[in-house]
Amino acid sequence: MTSIRSAEQRDALIDALARRRFDGLEAILPEITNTARDLLSVDRVSIWLFSDDRRLLHRIEVCPECDHYPRSRPLTLDVTLRPDYTEQLLRDSVYRLSDRREMSPRAGDDLSRYLEQRGILSLLDSAIVIDDRVSGVLCHEHGTTRLWSPECRDIALRLADITADAIVFERRRRSAALGYQFRLLVEASADSIGMANAQGVIEYLNPTARRVLGLTGDEPVHGMKIEEFLAPNDRERMRASIIPAARETGSWTGRIRMLTRQARVFEATTTINVYRGRDGAVEYVGCVIRDLSFQIDAERRIAEVRANYEAALVKSGDTLFQIDTRTLQISNADEHFRDLLGYEAERYEHLTLLDISAETADEVRARVDQTLAEGHLLCGERRLRDVYGETVEVEMSMVRIGGYAGPAISVRLRDIRELAQRRRYVEQLAYFDPLTGLANSNFLRERAETMLAERLAMGGRVGFILLQIERWQRIFDIQGYQVAETLIRQAGFRIKDAFAGHDVTLARVLGGVEFGVLFDADAEADDELVRIAHTTFRDLFRAEEENIQLSICSGSAEAPQHAVNFKDLTKRAGIALRTAHARNMDHCYYDPAQSSRIRDERLIEEDLREAIGTSQLTLRYQPILADSTSECIWGMETLVRWQHPQFGFLPPSDFIPLAEETQLIVTLDRHILAAAARTAAAWTGPLAHAVLTVNVSGVTLMTADICRLLDDVLADSGLDPTRLCLEVTETSIMTDLAQAARSLARAHNLGVMIALDDFGTGYSSLAYLKDLPVDILKIDRDFVRGIGMDRRDERAIQTVVQMGHDLGIRVLAEGVETAPQRAWLWSQQVDLIQGFHIARPMTAEVACEGGLHTRFRC
């Protein structure tokens, strides 16, 4: 019984299936099983592949409408196929089963259980023949007994042939893909790889092999033989022993001397693999060569270094001896042991490691046990006692060694007394000023942090006075550095002497002309300490037989009244010192009212938060030109200004960094974008199509939903997204390049342009530029300033322009302030320019006035 379709319809359906091309088996196999089920009117159709020994049956596809198990779970049966089953498949390509009793018990319990679970009474298997071998079956299963007509057999065979063709095509496709990938691996390999035919004629060499053998990249190799690249003495060896050994075992590996085209001989490790066809004949030979020149040279140098090290160890003066792991008794000490610790040979024979160590017995034993457990121990710097009881500083290491009576420990000592002395000198330099002998900033900071922790925990107070020599730059300029050093030295000595009777910490701050006085405010009165300091400078100083008058100005603060940490304490004392300078006072005590609100970050943040959305923040726009002849206005850059109600105009450098640090920049960027977009959407005349460029902080880019922000701004303003350009600095996006690239890509997909600001001053690397959707590169004004004066700046600009154009990116030069700069930039094919020479930043009202329209045109 077949389908109700006519024979012509069945033939057309099968022929169409045979002609179709599918991408992968997962597309065509379901079509085959569905077609077979439909045309033969069976309950179930599946595709099985056989293992070479006919013991494993693996199902690779099943008709999805009739599968009782998830398709994701493969099914493999371990059975023994009946001989007459395989014979009939080989003979007729079809196996028919009309009664389940015909299945031999030898078919295995798994297969019997498989058929019984599904109630299969009729079976028609058509052979899947690949390379003249039955590799599987297209299995048609039915729940009732039926006879299979010749038409059914013909349909099953044709569909099995289509299945075989699909499997062969898929194998060839995968083989081609794997071959291509293998070719890429071979081409990129650091090893020299070649192939030759059975006669030894070279057919392929990878680039590394060509380089090692002295061949050019395109020099033909066909016709050359392997023996041409062997040293003369090794050619006969290759013919007589190497090739026969490789033919017999399939592979040979060993050292052989190679010969380059330039007649340079080198030694290499070579692996020769012989590949045979199905008939056993040699088809081709593969060869992998590793040049050993570098390895041999490295081994030679290692041997030289080892010999030099061993010779140096003998002459180094290091002390070597052994100790018993149980008694710690010293033995086998070399001649340097006496030089280091002063013990004669007859005396150290009765010594133990405990006798010469300045550490406790438990500490010494713990080191010995650790060495025994780990095999080696770097003990670091240790203190020993010599024969006179004096301390000797050494560097110690221990190594476990084997002995006739059991394990022992070899001890190595290095005399580091000179090193320790130098280290103490370095520590002196690290914590004390070499010119004055006073403590330096490092010592002052550590002492202050300890003192603050102790005194504040007890409810005490700590004071700090900052002294500064006045008019020092004038003295330095007139007298020179030698006189300046003499005066600083004298000042340090005087301060040290003046405060000798007081419990204070004196320091020269940052190696300059400022001195710090740290004191316990409960024990010392700051008025008295200030008086002592100023009295110290009343007498004349003398340098190079000249009398010089120095005067100081000072400021002081107290913890915890003014600060609770040393950083803020010095900051408040510095504010008091600047106040004293400004008011022409000798000394000033810190008062919170003295703090400049411009420098107080907390107040700046509060004022800026209140200013956003008010008239305090105003926007300015600077034109960007795009044509050297018509002075076409390409766009307008948006600049923000803050008119503080108390301190007047504040430049962006005073509040933008703080806004970024406090995350307030996100709100500020949103406000600027929205206000500028509404303004640009209303432009007419020459500005009707001008691009609006707006700076966006890296913080906003990384933390805000940039797409939602832009959608809100564009929807509110009605501005065409193609007229908006976001400017980001390259340094701001390098903190998280991957996140920045994703955010910029989302913005770019909306139609918004991206400009990379200050290019050339940071990373300036193609490695990240290729990953970013950048439309415009902005050349920093520092390079533009050097036009006509510094050839290096000009070359840098030319390089950026060429690189940008090669990548399809426009280049904008900012900071153009002169006509020669402008002319030179246009001559270098810079796409866009802006700067004071073009126009200064202006309000939106001025930008739309007629004066601007008459100067620029589109």
Coordinates of C-alpha atoms in Angstrom, one line a residue, residues 359-754:
E359 CA 66.4 34.2 67.7
T360 CA 64.6 32.0 70.2
A361 CA 65.0 28.2 70.1
D362 CA 61.4 27.8 69.0
E363 CA 61.8 30.1 66.0
V364 CA 65.0 28.3 64.9
R365 CA 63.4 24.9 65.2
A366 CA 60.3 26.0 63.3
R367 CA 62.6 27.1 60.3
V368 CA 64.3 23.7 60.4
D369 CA 61.0 21.8 60.4
Q370 CA 59.7 24.0 57.5
T371 CA 62.8 23.3 55.5
L372 CA 62.5 19.6 56.0
A373 CA 58.8 19.7 54.9
E374 CA 59.3 22.0 51.9
G375 CA 62.8 21.1 50.8
H376 CA 63.9 24.7 50.6
L377 CA 63.4 27.9 52.6
L378 CA 64.4 31.5 52.0
C379 CA 64.7 32.7 55.6
G380 CA 65.4 36.3 54.6
E381 CA 67.3 38.7 56.7
R382 CA 68.4 37.4 60.1
R383 CA 70.6 38.4 63.0
L384 CA 73.4 36.2 64.2
R385 CA 75.9 36.5 67.1
D386 CA 79.6 36.3 66.4
V387 CA 82.3 35.0 68.7
Y388 CA 82.4 38.3 70.6
G389 CA 78.6 38.5 71.1
E390 CA 78.2 41.2 68.5
T391 CA 75.2 41.2 66.1
V392 CA 75.9 40.3 62.5
E393 CA 73.3 40.9 59.9
V394 CA 73.0 38.1 57.3
E395 CA 70.7 36.8 54.6
M396 CA 70.0 33.1 55.2
S397 CA 68.6 30.3 53.1
M398 CA 68.3 26.6 53.9
V399 CA 68.1 23.5 51.6
R400 CA 67.3 19.9 52.6
I401 CA 70.0 17.5 51.4
G402 CA 70.5 13.7 51.6
G403 CA 73.2 12.1 53.7
Y404 CA 74.5 8.7 54.8
A405 CA 72.9 9.1 58.2
G406 CA 69.7 10.6 56.9
P407 CA 68.6 14.1 55.8
A408 CA 70.6 17.1 56.7
I409 CA 70.3 20.8 56.0
S410 CA 72.7 23.0 54.0
V411 CA 72.7 26.6 55.3
R412 CA 73.9 29.5 53.2
L413 CA 74.8 32.9 54.8
R414 CA 75.5 36.1 53.0
D415 CA 77.0 39.0 54.8
I416 CA 74.7 42.0 54.3
R417 CA 76.1 44.4 56.9
E418 CA 77.1 46.9 54.2
L419 CA 73.7 46.4 52.5
A420 CA 71.9 47.0 55.8
Q421 CA 73.9 50.1 56.4
R422 CA 73.0 51.4 53.0
R423 CA 69.4 50.5 53.6
R424 CA 69.4 52.5 56.8
Y425 CA 70.9 55.4 54.8
V426 CA 68.1 55.1 52.3
E427 CA 65.5 55.0 55.0
Q428 CA 67.1 58.1 56.4
L429 CA 66.7 59.7 53.0
A430 CA 63.1 58.4 52.8
Y431 CA 62.1 60.0 56.1
F432 CA 64.5 62.9 56.7
D433 CA 65.4 65.9 54.6
P434 CA 69.2 65.6 53.7
L435 CA 69.6 69.4 53.5
T436 CA 68.2 70.4 56.9
G437 CA 68.2 67.1 58.9
L438 CA 64.5 67.7 59.7
A439 CA 61.8 65.1 59.1
N440 CA 60.3 65.1 55.6
S441 CA 56.7 64.8 54.5
N442 CA 56.7 61.0 54.7
F443 CA 57.7 61.0 58.3
L444 CA 55.4 63.8 59.2
R445 CA 52.4 62.0 57.6
E446 CA 53.0 58.7 59.4
R447 CA 53.7 60.5 62.7
A448 CA 50.6 62.6 62.4
E449 CA 48.3 59.7 61.5
T450 CA 49.5 57.8 64.6
M451 CA 49.3 60.8 66.8
L452 CA 45.8 61.7 65.6
A453 CA 44.5 58.1 66.2
E454 CA 45.9 58.1 69.7
R455 CA 45.0 61.6 70.9
L456 CA 41.5 61.7 69.3
A457 CA 40.6 58.4 70.9
M458 CA 41.5 59.9 74.3
G459 CA 39.5 63.1 73.6
G460 CA 42.7 65.1 73.1
R461 CA 43.6 67.7 70.5
V462 CA 46.4 67.9 67.9
G463 CA 47.7 71.2 66.4
F464 CA 49.5 71.9 63.1
I465 CA 51.4 75.0 62.1
L466 CA 52.5 75.6 58.5
L467 CA 55.4 78.0 58.1
Q468 CA 56.4 79.5 54.7
I469 CA 59.4 81.7 53.8
E470 CA 58.1 84.8 52.0
R471 CA 59.4 86.2 48.7
W472 CA 61.4 83.1 48.2
Q473 CA 61.2 83.0 44.4
R474 CA 62.7 86.5 44.3
I475 CA 65.5 85.4 46.6
F476 CA 66.2 82.4 44.5
D477 CA 66.1 84.3 41.2
I478 CA 68.6 87.0 42.5
Q479 CA 70.9 84.9 44.7
G480 CA 70.9 81.6 42.9
Y481 CA 70.4 78.0 44.1
Q482 CA 73.6 77.7 46.1
V483 CA 72.7 80.7 48.3
A484 CA 69.1 79.4 48.4
E485 CA 70.3 76.0 49.7
T486 CA 72.5 77.7 52.3
L487 CA 69.6 79.7 53.6
I488 CA 67.3 76.7 53.7
R489 CA 69.9 74.8 55.7
Q490 CA 70.3 77.6 58.2
A491 CA 66.6 78.0 58.5
G492 CA 66.3 74.3 59.3
F493 CA 69.0 74.4 61.9
R494 CA 67.5 77.5 63.6
I495 CA 64.0 75.9 63.7
K496 CA 65.5 72.7 65.2
D497 CA 67.3 74.7 67.9
A498 CA 64.4 77.0 68.7
F499 CA 62.0 74.1 69.4
A500 CA 64.6 71.9 71.1
G501 CA 62.8 72.2 74.5
H502 CA 59.3 71.4 73.1
D503 CA 57.6 68.1 72.3
V504 CA 56.9 68.8 68.7
T505 CA 57.6 67.1 65.3
L506 CA 59.4 69.4 62.9
A507 CA 59.4 68.7 59.1
R508 CA 60.5 70.3 55.9
V509 CA 57.3 69.9 53.8
L510 CA 57.8 68.5 50.2
G511 CA 61.4 69.7 50.1
G512 CA 60.4 73.3 49.6
V513 CA 60.3 76.5 51.6
E514 CA 57.5 75.3 53.9
F515 CA 58.0 73.9 57.4
G516 CA 55.5 72.0 59.4
V517 CA 55.1 71.9 63.2
L518 CA 53.0 69.1 64.6
F519 CA 52.2 69.2 68.3
D520 CA 50.0 68.0 71.1
A521 CA 47.6 70.9 71.5
D522 CA 46.8 69.8 75.1
A523 CA 50.5 70.1 76.1
E524 CA 51.7 72.9 73.9
A525 CA 50.1 76.4 73.3
D526 CA 50.0 77.2 69.6
D527 CA 50.5 81.0 70.4
E528 CA 53.8 80.3 72.1
L529 CA 55.0 78.0 69.2
V530 CA 54.0 80.6 66.6
R531 CA 55.9 83.3 68.6
I532 CA 59.0 81.0 68.8
A533 CA 58.9 80.4 65.0
H534 CA 58.6 84.0 64.0
T535 CA 61.3 85.0 66.6
T536 CA 63.7 82.5 64.9
F537 CA 63.6 84.5 61.7
R538 CA 64.2 88.0 63.1
D539 CA 67.9 87.7 63.0
L540 CA 69.7 88.1 59.7
F541 CA 70.9 85.1 57.8
R542 CA 74.3 85.1 56.2
A543 CA 75.4 83.5 52.9
E544 CA 78.5 84.2 50.8
E545 CA 79.5 87.0 53.1
E546 CA 76.1 88.7 52.6
N547 CA 73.5 89.5 55.2
I548 CA 70.0 88.4 54.1
Q549 CA 66.7 89.1 55.9
L550 CA 64.1 86.3 55.7
S551 CA 60.6 86.6 57.0
I552 CA 57.9 84.0 57.3
C553 CA 54.2 83.8 57.2
S554 CA 52.2 81.1 59.0
G555 CA 48.8 79.5 59.4
S556 CA 47.5 76.9 61.9
A557 CA 44.6 74.5 62.3
E558 CA 43.5 72.1 65.0
A559 CA 42.0 68.6 65.2
P560 CA 39.3 67.6 65.8
Q561 CA 37.9 71.1 65.7
H562 CA 38.8 71.8 62.1
A563 CA 39.6 68.3 60.8
V564 CA 39.8 64.6 61.9
N565 CA 42.6 63.4 59.5
F566 CA 46.0 64.7 58.6
K567 CA 45.0 65.5 55.0
D568 CA 42.2 67.9 56.0
L569 CA 44.3 69.3 58.9
T570 CA 47.1 70.3 56.4
K571 CA 44.5 71.6 54.0
R572 CA 42.9 73.9 56.7
A573 CA 46.4 75.1 57.8
G574 CA 47.1 75.9 54.2
I575 CA 43.9 77.9 53.8
A576 CA 44.9 79.9 56.9
L577 CA 48.4 80.4 55.5
R578 CA 46.9 81.8 52.2
T579 CA 44.6 84.0 54.1
A580 CA 47.5 85.4 56.1
H581 CA 49.3 86.2 52.8
A582 CA 46.2 87.8 51.3
R583 CA 45.7 90.0 54.4
N584 CA 49.4 90.8 54.9
M585 CA 49.4 89.1 58.3
D586 CA 52.3 87.3 60.0
H587 CA 50.0 84.5 61.2
C588 CA 46.4 83.4 60.8
Y589 CA 44.3 80.9 62.7
Y590 CA 42.0 78.8 60.6
D591 CA 38.4 79.9 60.5
P592 CA 35.8 78.0 58.4
A593 CA 34.7 81.3 57.0
Q594 CA 38.1 81.6 55.2
S595 CA 37.4 78.5 53.0
S596 CA 36.9 79.5 49.5
R597 CA 33.6 78.1 48.2
I598 CA 35.3 77.6 44.9
R599 CA 37.7 75.1 46.5
D600 CA 35.2 73.5 48.8
E601 CA 33.9 70.5 46.9
R602 CA 30.9 69.9 49.0
L603 CA 29.6 73.5 48.5
I604 CA 30.4 73.4 44.8
E605 CA 28.3 70.2 44.4
E606 CA 25.4 71.8 46.3
D607 CA 25.5 75.0 44.2
L608 CA 25.8 73.1 40.9
R609 CA 22.9 70.9 41.8
E610 CA 20.8 74.0 42.4
A611 CA 22.1 75.7 39.2
I612 CA 21.1 73.0 36.8
G613 CA 17.9 74.0 35.1
T614 CA 18.2 77.7 36.1
S615 CA 19.5 80.8 34.3
Q616 CA 22.9 80.4 36.0
L617 CA 23.9 77.8 33.5
T618 CA 24.0 79.1 29.9
L619 CA 24.9 77.6 26.6
R620 CA 27.2 79.1 24.0
Y621 CA 27.7 77.9 20.4
Q622 CA 30.9 78.0 18.3
P623 CA 30.6 77.6 14.5
I624 CA 32.4 74.8 12.7
L625 CA 33.3 75.4 9.0
A626 CA 33.4 72.7 6.4
D627 CA 34.5 74.5 3.2
S628 CA 37.6 76.5 2.5
T629 CA 36.0 78.5 -0.2
S630 CA 32.4 79.1 0.7
E631 CA 32.8 79.2 4.5
C632 CA 29.9 76.8 4.9
I633 CA 28.6 76.4 8.5
W634 CA 28.7 72.7 9.0
G635 CA 27.8 72.7 12.6
M636 CA 27.8 74.5 16.0
E637 CA 29.6 73.1 19.1
T638 CA 27.8 73.5 22.4
L639 CA 29.7 75.0 25.4
V640 CA 28.4 75.4 28.9
R641 CA 29.0 78.4 31.2
W642 CA 28.2 78.9 34.9
Q643 CA 27.5 82.4 36.2
H644 CA 27.7 81.8 39.9
P645 CA 25.6 84.3 42.0
Q646 CA 28.4 84.9 44.5
F647 CA 31.7 84.2 42.7
G648 CA 30.8 85.3 39.1
F649 CA 31.8 83.4 36.0
L650 CA 33.2 79.9 36.7
P651 CA 35.0 78.0 33.8
P652 CA 34.0 74.4 33.2
S653 CA 37.3 73.2 34.6
D654 CA 36.1 74.4 38.0
F655 CA 33.0 72.3 38.2
I656 CA 33.0 69.5 35.4
P657 CA 35.6 67.3 37.2
L658 CA 33.6 67.5 40.5
A659 CA 30.3 66.8 38.6
E660 CA 31.9 63.6 37.1
E661 CA 33.2 62.5 40.5
T662 CA 29.8 62.9 42.2
Q663 CA 27.8 61.4 39.3
L664 CA 26.0 64.8 39.0
I665 CA 27.4 64.9 35.4
V666 CA 24.6 62.6 34.2
T667 CA 22.0 65.1 35.2
L668 CA 24.1 68.0 33.8
D669 CA 24.6 66.2 30.5
R670 CA 20.9 65.5 30.2
H671 CA 20.1 69.1 30.8
I672 CA 22.6 70.4 28.3
L673 CA 21.6 67.9 25.6
A674 CA 17.9 68.7 26.0
A675 CA 18.4 72.5 26.0
A676 CA 20.8 72.5 23.1
A677 CA 18.6 70.2 21.0
R678 CA 15.5 72.4 21.5
T679 CA 17.6 75.4 20.4
A680 CA 19.1 73.7 17.3
A681 CA 15.7 72.4 16.2
A682 CA 14.5 76.0 15.9
W683 CA 17.4 77.3 13.8
T684 CA 16.6 78.6 10.4
G685 CA 18.6 80.0 7.5
P686 CA 22.2 79.0 7.3
L687 CA 21.8 77.1 10.5
A688 CA 18.7 75.1 9.4
H689 CA 20.8 72.1 8.6
A690 CA 23.8 72.7 10.9
V691 CA 24.9 69.8 13.0
L692 CA 24.8 70.3 16.8
T693 CA 27.8 68.9 18.6
V694 CA 27.5 68.2 22.4
N695 CA 30.2 67.0 24.8
V696 CA 29.1 63.9 26.7
S697 CA 31.0 62.7 29.8
G698 CA 32.4 59.2 30.0
V699 CA 30.5 58.8 33.2
T700 CA 27.2 59.4 31.4
L701 CA 28.3 57.1 28.6
M702 CA 29.1 54.3 31.0
T703 CA 26.3 54.6 33.6
A704 CA 23.3 56.1 31.8
D705 CA 20.9 54.4 29.3
I706 CA 22.2 56.4 26.4
C707 CA 19.5 55.2 24.0
R708 CA 16.7 56.2 26.3
L709 CA 18.4 59.5 27.0
L710 CA 18.7 60.3 23.3
D711 CA 15.2 59.1 22.5
D712 CA 13.8 61.5 25.2
V713 CA 15.9 64.4 23.9
L714 CA 15.1 63.9 20.3
A715 CA 11.4 63.3 20.9
D716 CA 11.1 66.4 23.1
S717 CA 13.0 68.7 20.7
G718 CA 12.0 67.3 17.4
L719 CA 15.6 67.5 16.2
D720 CA 16.6 65.2 13.4
P721 CA 19.1 62.6 14.9
T722 CA 21.4 63.1 11.9
R723 CA 21.9 66.7 13.0
L724 CA 23.2 65.6 16.4
C725 CA 26.8 64.7 17.1
L726 CA 28.1 63.4 20.5
E727 CA 31.7 64.3 21.5
V728 CA 33.6 62.0 23.8
T729 CA 37.2 62.2 24.8
E730 CA 39.4 59.2 24.2
T731 CA 40.7 59.1 27.8
S732 CA 37.1 58.9 29.2
I733 CA 36.2 55.8 27.2
M734 CA 39.4 53.8 28.0
T735 CA 38.3 52.9 31.5
D736 CA 35.9 50.4 30.0
L737 CA 36.4 50.3 26.2
A738 CA 34.0 47.4 25.7
Q739 CA 31.1 49.2 27.5
A740 CA 31.9 52.5 25.7
A741 CA 31.8 50.7 22.4
R742 CA 28.4 49.2 23.1
S743 CA 27.0 52.5 24.3
L744 CA 28.4 54.4 21.3
A745 CA 27.1 51.8 18.9
R746 CA 23.6 52.1 20.3
A747 CA 23.7 55.8 19.8
H748 CA 25.1 55.5 16.3
N749 CA 22.3 53.1 15.3
L750 CA 19.9 55.9 16.1
G751 CA 21.5 58.0 13.4
V752 CA 23.6 60.2 15.8
M753 CA 27.2 60.9 14.8
I754 CA 30.1 60.3 17.1

